[in-house]
């Protein structure tokens, strides 16, 4: 019993129900249960009067539930406990507490004020609300039709052939050799389907891209990409090979070590790595390739 | 006082905007850039026409070009007939110079090179690129070499042209550059021999 009363020792205002007009101790049936009104007089008197009223018909209320109505927002927990005990003696369970009188009016006023506060939505929020509403109705429709709420795409099924697509004809540029005389400076680049021959230096920051070989009759200090369309047999030749970066087909090499000797060198791909050999030993590359 | 933007906008004549250096009579004048307007106030076409106007009255029109390859650079190279690239012998500076020379070559401008702030001692100990290295990397004709020197910093801070002060030992270097610009074949001062400054100091002391 005590435990159950402890349940009521909560903010009463939450359970508050409101009554208007003067109230005396009353016991009346309402809705699903009884309503015990203890207002307009000291609690002890009211409790005595209630005990009297209940005593007149000891068995009548047995098994019913009651709501106690006070005229204060927060009744003394001890009073509530005594009331609960009294009702329990007569087989009535105390289900809740309510409030009446001026306190109730104040609560009502506060609630009205709260209700009056208008919620305004920003444009974006309104559109979001509309979006959600639309999505909800969409999902509801799908559910009614027995479809899954999230559409599933069957990837295994091949797309049905649509109207005949215009044929794209790839015109292959015939491989040609680009001959460039002069220094290629930082920021400049040459792209060529075929091979590139440079007579001059290729400075850092310059870029050479060829689908075939690259030959630099000078210093190659920039970036060179030979076999750019996947030809791993492509080579890069230079009188002085000190590139920022070398690429042949899909292999990449960056050699930052400064070599003092500047003799003609060749870069080629061996075992998926770029190797650089002196041009005088270039025939070893051929021999390896034969083996 | 008028400036370049006011000439471009037609608010004054070019000759009104030119400020003459009294030390030279009518020989040297300067057209100031606008202090309150940026480079976007002038288009390359407008700049080109100003340079052409100036070229009618002068033997040489020198355009001080901002660093980089942006709008200011494009303005400065509009309408000019030759480019002088000034770079320090540092790897990063040379890469920039190389990029700039590339842009100038695209315009078919003849290029000459001035190497600034060279330190002969560092070149000797191989801590700095030599004049030959720079010329080779940039593959450009050399116009002059200016050593890194306290005298220049001092005179720059005082706002006096070092070339006008014959007592300064570096005055001759600027003089030589000017003569080479005029087409004279002037031998380059060698900074490679270890005794250059020593000999110079010795000569000054003796003198």
Coordinates of C-alpha atoms in Angstrom, one line a residue:
Chain A
X1 CA 0.0 0.0 0.0
X2 CA 2.7 2.4 0.9
X3 CA 4.5 1.6 -2.3
X4 CA 1.4 2.4 -4.3
X5 CA 1.0 5.7 -2.6
X6 CA 4.5 6.6 -3.2
X7 CA 3.6 6.3 -6.8
X8 CA 1.3 9.3 -6.3
X9 CA 4.0 11.4 -4.7
X10 CA 4.7 12.9 -8.0
X11 CA 4.1 16.4 -9.3
X12 CA 0.4 16.6 -8.8
X13 CA -0.2 19.2 -11.3
X14 CA 0.4 16.6 -14.0
X15 CA -2.6 14.6 -12.9
X16 CA -4.6 17.7 -12.1
X17 CA -8.2 17.8 -13.3
X18 CA -10.2 20.9 -12.8
X19 CA -13.4 21.7 -11.1
X20 CA -15.3 24.9 -10.9
X21 CA -17.6 26.3 -8.2
X22 CA -17.5 25.7 -4.4
X23 CA -16.8 22.1 -3.4
X24 CA -17.6 20.3 -0.3
X25 CA -16.7 16.7 0.5
X26 CA -18.4 14.6 -2.0
X27 CA -18.5 11.1 -3.2
X28 CA -19.8 10.6 -6.6
X29 CA -19.6 8.1 -9.5
X30 CA -18.0 9.5 -12.6
X31 CA -17.0 7.7 -15.8
X32 CA -15.2 4.5 -14.9
X33 CA -14.8 5.2 -11.1
X34 CA -15.5 7.3 -8.1
X35 CA -14.5 10.8 -7.5
X36 CA -13.8 11.8 -3.9
X37 CA -13.8 15.5 -3.5
X38 CA -12.0 16.9 -0.4
X39 CA -12.3 20.6 -0.7
X40 CA -13.6 23.7 1.0
X41 CA -12.8 22.5 4.6
X42 CA -9.8 21.3 6.6
X43 CA -8.6 17.9 5.4
X44 CA -9.2 16.2 8.8
X45 CA -12.9 17.2 8.8
X46 CA -13.3 16.2 5.2
X47 CA -11.7 12.8 5.9
X48 CA -14.0 12.3 8.9
X49 CA -17.0 13.1 6.8
X50 CA -15.8 10.8 4.0
X51 CA -15.3 8.0 6.6
X52 CA -18.8 8.6 7.8
X53 CA -20.3 8.5 4.3
X54 CA -18.4 5.3 3.4
X55 CA -19.4 3.7 6.7
X56 CA -23.1 4.2 5.7
X57 CA -22.7 1.6 2.9
X58 CA -19.6 -0.5 3.7
X59 CA -19.9 -2.9 0.8
X60 CA -21.3 -0.6 -1.9
X61 CA -18.0 0.7 -3.3
X62 CA -16.0 -2.4 -2.9
X63 CA -13.8 -3.2 -6.0
X64 CA -14.1 0.3 -7.5
X65 CA -11.4 2.8 -8.3
X66 CA -11.4 6.4 -7.1
X67 CA -9.9 9.7 -8.0
X68 CA -9.2 12.1 -5.1
X69 CA -9.9 15.8 -5.7
X70 CA -8.0 18.4 -3.6
X71 CA -8.2 22.1 -3.6
X72 CA -4.4 22.5 -3.3
X73 CA -2.0 21.8 -6.0
X74 CA 0.4 19.7 -3.9
X75 CA -1.5 17.9 -1.1
X76 CA 0.5 16.7 1.9
X77 CA 1.7 13.1 1.1
X78 CA 0.7 12.1 4.6
X79 CA -2.9 13.2 3.9
X80 CA -2.9 11.2 0.7
X81 CA -1.6 8.2 2.6
X82 CA -4.4 8.5 5.2
X83 CA -7.0 8.9 2.4
X84 CA -5.6 5.9 0.6
X85 CA -5.7 3.8 3.8
X86 CA -9.4 4.8 4.4
X87 CA -10.4 4.0 0.9
X88 CA -8.5 0.7 1.0
X89 CA -10.5 -0.3 4.1
X90 CA -13.6 0.0 2.0
X91 CA -12.1 -1.9 -0.9
X92 CA -11.6 1.2 -3.1
X93 CA -8.3 1.6 -4.9
X94 CA -6.9 5.2 -5.2
X95 CA -6.2 5.6 -8.8
X96 CA -5.3 9.3 -9.1
X97 CA -5.3 12.8 -7.7
X98 CA -7.0 15.9 -9.1
X99 CA -7.2 19.5 -8.1
X100 CA -10.1 22.0 -8.0
X101 CA -10.9 25.5 -6.9
X102 CA -8.7 28.6 -7.5
X103 CA -5.6 26.5 -7.9
X104 CA -7.3 24.6 -10.7
X105 CA -8.3 27.9 -12.3
X106 CA -4.8 29.1 -12.2
X107 CA -3.6 25.8 -13.8
X108 CA -6.4 26.1 -16.4
X109 CA -5.4 29.7 -17.2
X110 CA -1.8 28.6 -17.6
X111 CA -2.8 25.7 -19.9
X112 CA -4.9 28.1 -22.0
X113 CA -2.0 30.4 -22.3
X114 CA 0.1 27.5 -23.5
X115 CA -2.5 26.4 -26.0
X116 CA -2.6 29.9 -27.4
X117 CA 1.0 30.0 -28.3
X118 CA 1.2 29.6 -32.1
X119 CA 3.8 27.5 -33.7
X120 CA 5.1 29.0 -36.9
X121 CA 7.2 27.0 -39.3
X122 CA 9.8 28.4 -41.5
X123 CA 9.4 27.9 -45.2
X124 CA 12.0 25.2 -45.3
X125 CA 10.5 23.4 -42.4
X126 CA 7.1 23.7 -44.0
X127 CA 8.4 22.1 -47.2
X128 CA 10.1 19.4 -45.1
X129 CA 6.8 18.7 -43.4
X130 CA 5.1 18.6 -46.8
X131 CA 7.8 16.3 -48.1
X132 CA 7.4 13.9 -45.1
X133 CA 3.6 13.9 -45.6
X134 CA 4.1 13.1 -49.3
X135 CA 6.6 10.4 -48.5
X136 CA 4.3 8.9 -45.8
X137 CA 1.3 8.8 -48.2
X138 CA 3.5 7.3 -50.9
X139 CA 4.7 4.6 -48.5
X140 CA 1.1 4.0 -47.4
X141 CA 0.0 3.6 -51.0
X142 CA 2.7 1.1 -51.7
X143 CA 1.8 -0.9 -48.6
X144 CA -1.8 -1.0 -49.6
X145 CA -0.8 -2.4 -53.0
X146 CA 1.4 -4.9 -51.2
X147 CA 4.6 -3.6 -52.5
X148 CA 7.7 -3.1 -50.4
X149 CA 7.9 0.5 -49.0
X150 CA 11.5 0.8 -50.5
X151 CA 11.6 -0.1 -54.2
X152 CA 14.0 -2.9 -54.9
X153 CA 15.9 -2.9 -58.2
X154 CA 16.6 -6.3 -59.7
X155 CA 20.2 -5.9 -61.0
X156 CA 20.2 -9.4 -62.4
X157 CA 17.6 -8.5 -64.9
X158 CA 19.1 -6.9 -68.0
X159 CA 17.7 -3.6 -69.0
X160 CA 15.3 -3.9 -71.9
X161 CA 16.8 -2.6 -75.1
X162 CA 15.6 0.9 -75.8
X163 CA 15.4 2.6 -79.1
X164 CA 18.6 2.1 -81.1
X165 CA 21.3 4.3 -79.8
X166 CA 23.3 6.3 -82.3
X167 CA 26.5 4.4 -83.0
X168 CA 29.7 6.1 -81.8
X169 CA 32.5 5.6 -84.2
X170 CA 35.9 5.9 -82.6
X171 CA 38.3 7.4 -85.0
X172 CA 41.7 6.3 -84.1
X173 CA 44.4 8.8 -84.6
X174 CA 47.2 7.2 -86.6
X175 CA 50.4 7.1 -84.5
X176 CA 52.8 9.8 -85.6
X177 CA 56.0 11.1 -84.3
X178 CA 56.1 14.6 -82.9
X179 CA 59.3 16.4 -83.4
X180 CA 60.0 19.4 -81.1
X181 CA 63.0 21.6 -81.3
X182 CA 63.7 23.8 -78.3
X183 CA 63.5 23.8 -74.5
X184 CA 60.3 22.6 -73.0
X185 CA 59.7 24.7 -69.9
X186 CA 57.8 24.3 -66.7
X187 CA 54.1 24.3 -67.3
X188 CA 54.4 23.3 -70.9
X189 CA 53.3 19.9 -72.0
X190 CA 53.2 17.8 -75.2
X191 CA 50.7 15.0 -75.7
X192 CA 51.0 12.8 -78.7
X193 CA 49.5 9.6 -80.1
X194 CA 52.8 8.1 -81.3
X195 CA 56.3 9.0 -80.3
X196 CA 57.8 12.3 -79.2
X197 CA 61.3 13.5 -80.1
X198 CA 62.6 16.6 -78.3
X199 CA 65.8 18.3 -79.4
X200 CA 66.4 20.4 -76.4
X201 CA 65.9 20.2 -72.6
X202 CA 62.7 19.3 -70.8
X203 CA 62.8 21.3 -67.6
X204 CA 61.1 20.5 -64.3
X205 CA 57.4 21.1 -64.4
X206 CA 57.1 20.2 -68.1
X207 CA 55.2 17.1 -69.1
X208 CA 55.5 14.7 -72.0
X209 CA 52.9 12.2 -72.7
X210 CA 53.2 9.8 -75.7
X211 CA 51.5 6.5 -76.6
X212 CA 54.9 5.4 -78.0
X213 CA 58.5 6.2 -77.1
X214 CA 60.0 9.4 -75.9
X215 CA 63.4 10.5 -77.1
X216 CA 65.0 13.6 -75.5
X217 CA 68.1 14.8 -77.2
X218 CA 69.0 16.9 -74.1
X219 CA 68.3 16.9 -70.4
X220 CA 65.0 15.3 -69.3
X221 CA 64.2 16.8 -65.9
X222 CA 60.4 17.0 -66.2
X223 CA 57.7 14.3 -66.2
X224 CA 57.6 11.8 -69.0
X225 CA 55.0 9.2 -69.7
X226 CA 55.7 6.8 -72.5
X227 CA 53.3 4.0 -73.6
X228 CA 50.5 6.1 -72.2
X229 CA 47.9 3.8 -73.8
X230 CA 49.3 0.8 -72.1
X231 CA 52.2 -0.2 -74.2
X232 CA 54.7 -1.6 -71.6
X233 CA 57.3 -2.0 -74.3
X234 CA 57.6 1.7 -74.7
X235 CA 60.9 3.4 -73.8
X236 CA 62.2 6.7 -72.7
X237 CA 65.6 7.8 -74.0
X238 CA 67.5 10.9 -72.9
X239 CA 71.0 12.2 -73.1
X240 CA 70.7 13.2 -69.5
X241 CA 68.0 11.4 -67.7
X242 CA 67.2 13.1 -64.4
X243 CA 63.3 13.2 -64.4
X244 CA 61.0 14.4 -61.8
X245 CA 58.8 11.4 -62.6
X246 CA 58.9 8.6 -65.2
X247 CA 55.9 6.6 -66.3
X248 CA 55.8 3.8 -68.7
X249 CA 52.4 2.3 -69.3
X250 CA 51.1 1.8 -65.8
X251 CA 54.5 1.8 -64.0
X252 CA 55.6 4.9 -62.2
X253 CA 59.1 5.8 -60.9
X254 CA 60.5 8.8 -59.2
X255 CA 64.2 9.0 -58.8
X256 CA 65.4 11.9 -56.6
X257 CA 69.1 10.8 -56.4
X258 CA 71.3 13.2 -58.4
X259 CA 73.7 11.3 -60.6
X260 CA 76.9 13.0 -61.5
X261 CA 77.6 11.2 -64.7
X262 CA 75.4 12.4 -67.5
X263 CA 75.6 9.7 -70.2
X264 CA 72.7 8.7 -72.4
X265 CA 70.3 6.4 -70.7
X266 CA 67.2 4.4 -71.4
X267 CA 64.2 3.7 -69.2
X268 CA 62.2 0.6 -69.8
X269 CA 59.9 -1.8 -68.0
X270 CA 61.3 -5.0 -66.6
X271 CA 59.2 -7.3 -64.3
X272 CA 56.6 -4.5 -63.8
X273 CA 59.2 -2.0 -62.7
X274 CA 60.9 0.8 -64.5
X275 CA 64.6 0.3 -64.9
X276 CA 67.2 2.7 -66.2
X277 CA 70.3 1.5 -68.0
X278 CA 73.1 3.2 -69.8
X279 CA 72.4 3.5 -73.5
X280 CA 75.6 1.5 -74.1
X281 CA 74.1 -1.4 -72.2
X282 CA 70.7 -1.0 -73.9
X283 CA 71.2 -4.2 -75.8
X284 CA 70.9 -6.2 -72.5
X285 CA 67.3 -5.1 -72.4
X286 CA 66.8 -6.7 -75.8
X287 CA 68.6 -9.9 -74.7
X288 CA 66.4 -10.2 -71.6
X289 CA 63.4 -9.6 -73.7
X290 CA 64.4 -12.5 -76.0
X291 CA 64.9 -14.8 -73.1
Chain B
X1 CA 50.2 64.0 -60.2
X2 CA 48.6 61.6 -62.5
X3 CA 49.1 57.9 -62.8
X4 CA 48.8 55.1 -65.3
X5 CA 45.1 54.4 -64.7
X6 CA 44.3 58.1 -65.3
X7 CA 46.2 58.0 -68.6
X8 CA 44.3 54.8 -69.6
X9 CA 41.0 56.3 -68.7
X10 CA 41.8 59.4 -70.7
X11 CA 41.7 61.9 -67.8
X12 CA 45.1 63.2 -68.7
X13 CA 47.8 63.1 -71.4
X14 CA 50.6 60.7 -71.1
X15 CA 53.2 63.5 -71.0
X16 CA 51.3 65.1 -68.1
X17 CA 51.6 61.9 -66.1
X18 CA 55.3 61.3 -66.8
X19 CA 57.5 62.5 -63.9
X20 CA 60.9 63.7 -65.0
X21 CA 64.1 63.0 -63.2
X22 CA 65.7 66.4 -63.0
X23 CA 69.2 64.9 -62.8
X24 CA 68.9 63.9 -66.5
X25 CA 66.9 66.8 -68.0
X26 CA 64.4 65.2 -70.4
X27 CA 66.2 61.9 -70.6
X28 CA 64.5 59.9 -67.9
X29 CA 60.9 59.9 -66.7
X30 CA 58.7 57.5 -64.8
X31 CA 55.0 56.7 -65.2
X32 CA 53.7 55.8 -61.8
X33 CA 51.2 53.0 -61.3
X34 CA 48.0 53.7 -59.5
X35 CA 48.3 53.4 -55.7
X36 CA 44.6 53.1 -55.1
X37 CA 43.6 50.9 -58.0
X38 CA 44.6 47.4 -58.7
X39 CA 45.8 45.7 -61.8
X40 CA 42.3 44.9 -63.0
X41 CA 41.7 48.6 -63.7
X42 CA 43.8 48.3 -66.8
X43 CA 43.4 45.8 -69.7
X44 CA 46.3 44.5 -71.7
X45 CA 45.0 46.4 -74.8
X46 CA 44.9 49.7 -72.9
X47 CA 48.4 49.0 -71.5
X48 CA 49.7 48.1 -74.9
X49 CA 48.5 51.5 -76.3
X50 CA 50.2 53.4 -73.5
X51 CA 53.4 51.6 -74.1
X52 CA 53.2 52.4 -77.8
X53 CA 52.6 56.1 -77.0
X54 CA 55.6 56.1 -74.7
X55 CA 57.7 54.3 -77.3
X56 CA 57.1 57.2 -79.7
X57 CA 58.9 59.6 -77.5
X58 CA 61.5 57.4 -75.8
X59 CA 64.4 55.2 -76.9
X60 CA 63.7 52.6 -74.2
X61 CA 60.5 51.9 -72.4
X62 CA 61.1 49.7 -69.3
X63 CA 58.0 48.0 -67.9
X64 CA 58.4 46.7 -64.3
X65 CA 56.5 43.4 -64.3
X66 CA 55.0 41.9 -61.2
X67 CA 56.1 38.5 -60.2
X68 CA 54.0 35.5 -61.2
X69 CA 52.1 34.8 -64.4
X70 CA 48.7 36.3 -63.5
X71 CA 46.9 39.4 -64.7
X72 CA 49.6 41.9 -63.8
X73 CA 52.1 39.8 -65.8
X74 CA 49.8 39.6 -68.8
X75 CA 49.3 43.4 -68.7
X76 CA 53.0 44.0 -68.4
X77 CA 54.0 41.9 -71.4
X78 CA 51.3 43.4 -73.6
X79 CA 52.9 45.6 -76.2
X80 CA 56.5 45.0 -75.3
X81 CA 59.2 43.9 -77.7
X82 CA 61.7 42.2 -75.5
X83 CA 61.8 40.7 -72.1
X84 CA 64.5 40.8 -69.4
X85 CA 64.0 38.0 -66.8
X86 CA 65.6 38.7 -63.5
X87 CA 66.1 35.7 -61.2
X88 CA 68.1 34.7 -58.2
X89 CA 70.3 31.6 -58.6
X90 CA 68.0 29.5 -56.4
X91 CA 66.3 26.3 -57.6
X92 CA 62.8 27.5 -56.7
X93 CA 63.3 30.9 -58.3
X94 CA 64.7 29.3 -61.5
X95 CA 61.7 27.0 -61.8
X96 CA 59.5 30.1 -61.6
X97 CA 61.7 31.9 -64.1
X98 CA 61.5 28.9 -66.4
X99 CA 57.7 29.0 -66.3
X100 CA 57.7 32.8 -67.0
X101 CA 60.2 32.3 -69.9
X102 CA 57.9 29.6 -71.3
X103 CA 55.0 32.1 -71.3
X104 CA 57.3 34.8 -72.9
X105 CA 58.5 32.4 -75.6
X106 CA 54.9 31.6 -76.5
X107 CA 54.6 35.3 -77.3
X108 CA 57.8 35.1 -79.4
X109 CA 59.5 37.7 -77.3
X110 CA 63.3 37.7 -77.3
X111 CA 64.6 37.0 -73.8
X112 CA 67.7 38.1 -71.9
X113 CA 68.6 37.1 -68.4
X114 CA 69.8 39.0 -65.4
X115 CA 71.1 36.9 -62.4
X116 CA 70.6 38.8 -59.2
X117 CA 72.1 38.3 -55.8
X118 CA 74.8 36.0 -56.8
X119 CA 77.2 35.0 -54.0
X120 CA 80.6 34.2 -55.6
X121 CA 81.9 32.5 -52.4
X122 CA 78.9 30.2 -52.3
X123 CA 79.3 29.4 -56.0
X124 CA 83.0 28.6 -55.3
X125 CA 82.0 26.1 -52.5
X126 CA 79.3 24.7 -54.8
X127 CA 76.5 25.7 -52.5
X128 CA 75.0 27.9 -55.1
X129 CA 74.2 27.4 -58.8
X130 CA 76.8 29.2 -61.0
X131 CA 76.0 31.6 -63.7
X132 CA 76.7 28.9 -66.3
X133 CA 74.3 26.5 -64.6
X134 CA 71.5 29.0 -64.6
X135 CA 72.0 30.0 -68.2
X136 CA 72.1 26.4 -69.2
X137 CA 69.0 25.4 -67.3
X138 CA 67.0 28.4 -68.6
X139 CA 68.7 28.3 -72.0
X140 CA 68.6 32.1 -72.3
X141 CA 71.1 34.8 -73.2
X142 CA 72.8 36.4 -70.3
X143 CA 72.4 40.2 -69.9
X144 CA 74.1 40.7 -66.6
X145 CA 75.1 39.4 -63.2
X146 CA 74.5 41.4 -60.0
X147 CA 76.3 40.1 -56.9
X148 CA 74.6 40.1 -53.5
X149 CA 76.1 43.1 -51.9
X150 CA 75.5 45.3 -48.9
X151 CA 76.1 48.4 -50.9
X152 CA 73.1 47.7 -53.1
X153 CA 70.8 47.1 -50.1
X154 CA 72.1 50.2 -48.5
X155 CA 71.5 52.4 -51.6
X156 CA 68.1 50.8 -52.2
X157 CA 67.1 51.7 -48.7
X158 CA 68.2 55.3 -49.3
X159 CA 66.4 55.4 -52.6
X160 CA 69.5 56.4 -54.6
X161 CA 70.4 54.7 -57.9
X162 CA 73.7 53.0 -57.4
X163 CA 74.6 53.5 -61.0
X164 CA 74.8 57.3 -60.5
X165 CA 77.4 57.0 -57.8
X166 CA 80.7 56.2 -59.6
X167 CA 82.5 55.8 -56.3
X168 CA 80.5 52.6 -55.6
X169 CA 82.3 49.6 -56.8
X170 CA 79.2 48.0 -58.2
X171 CA 78.1 51.0 -60.3
X172 CA 80.0 49.6 -63.3
X173 CA 77.8 46.5 -63.3
X174 CA 74.6 48.4 -63.9
X175 CA 76.5 50.5 -66.5
X176 CA 77.5 47.4 -68.3
X177 CA 74.0 46.0 -68.4
X178 CA 72.8 49.3 -69.9
X179 CA 75.5 49.2 -72.5
X180 CA 74.6 45.7 -73.4
X181 CA 71.0 46.7 -73.8
X182 CA 72.1 49.3 -76.3
X183 CA 73.8 46.6 -78.3
X184 CA 77.4 47.0 -77.2
X185 CA 79.4 43.9 -76.6
X186 CA 80.7 44.3 -73.1
X187 CA 82.7 41.5 -71.4
X188 CA 81.2 40.1 -68.3
X189 CA 82.8 40.7 -65.0
X190 CA 84.1 37.4 -63.8
X191 CA 83.1 36.4 -60.3
X192 CA 84.6 33.0 -60.6
X193 CA 88.2 34.0 -59.8
X194 CA 88.7 33.8 -56.1
X195 CA 90.5 37.1 -56.0
X196 CA 87.9 39.3 -57.5
X197 CA 86.8 41.2 -54.4
X198 CA 90.2 40.9 -52.9
X199 CA 91.7 42.5 -56.0
X200 CA 89.0 45.1 -56.0
X201 CA 89.5 46.0 -52.4
X202 CA 93.2 46.1 -53.1
X203 CA 92.7 48.4 -56.0
X204 CA 90.5 50.7 -53.9
X205 CA 93.0 50.8 -51.1
X206 CA 95.8 51.5 -53.5
X207 CA 93.8 54.2 -55.2

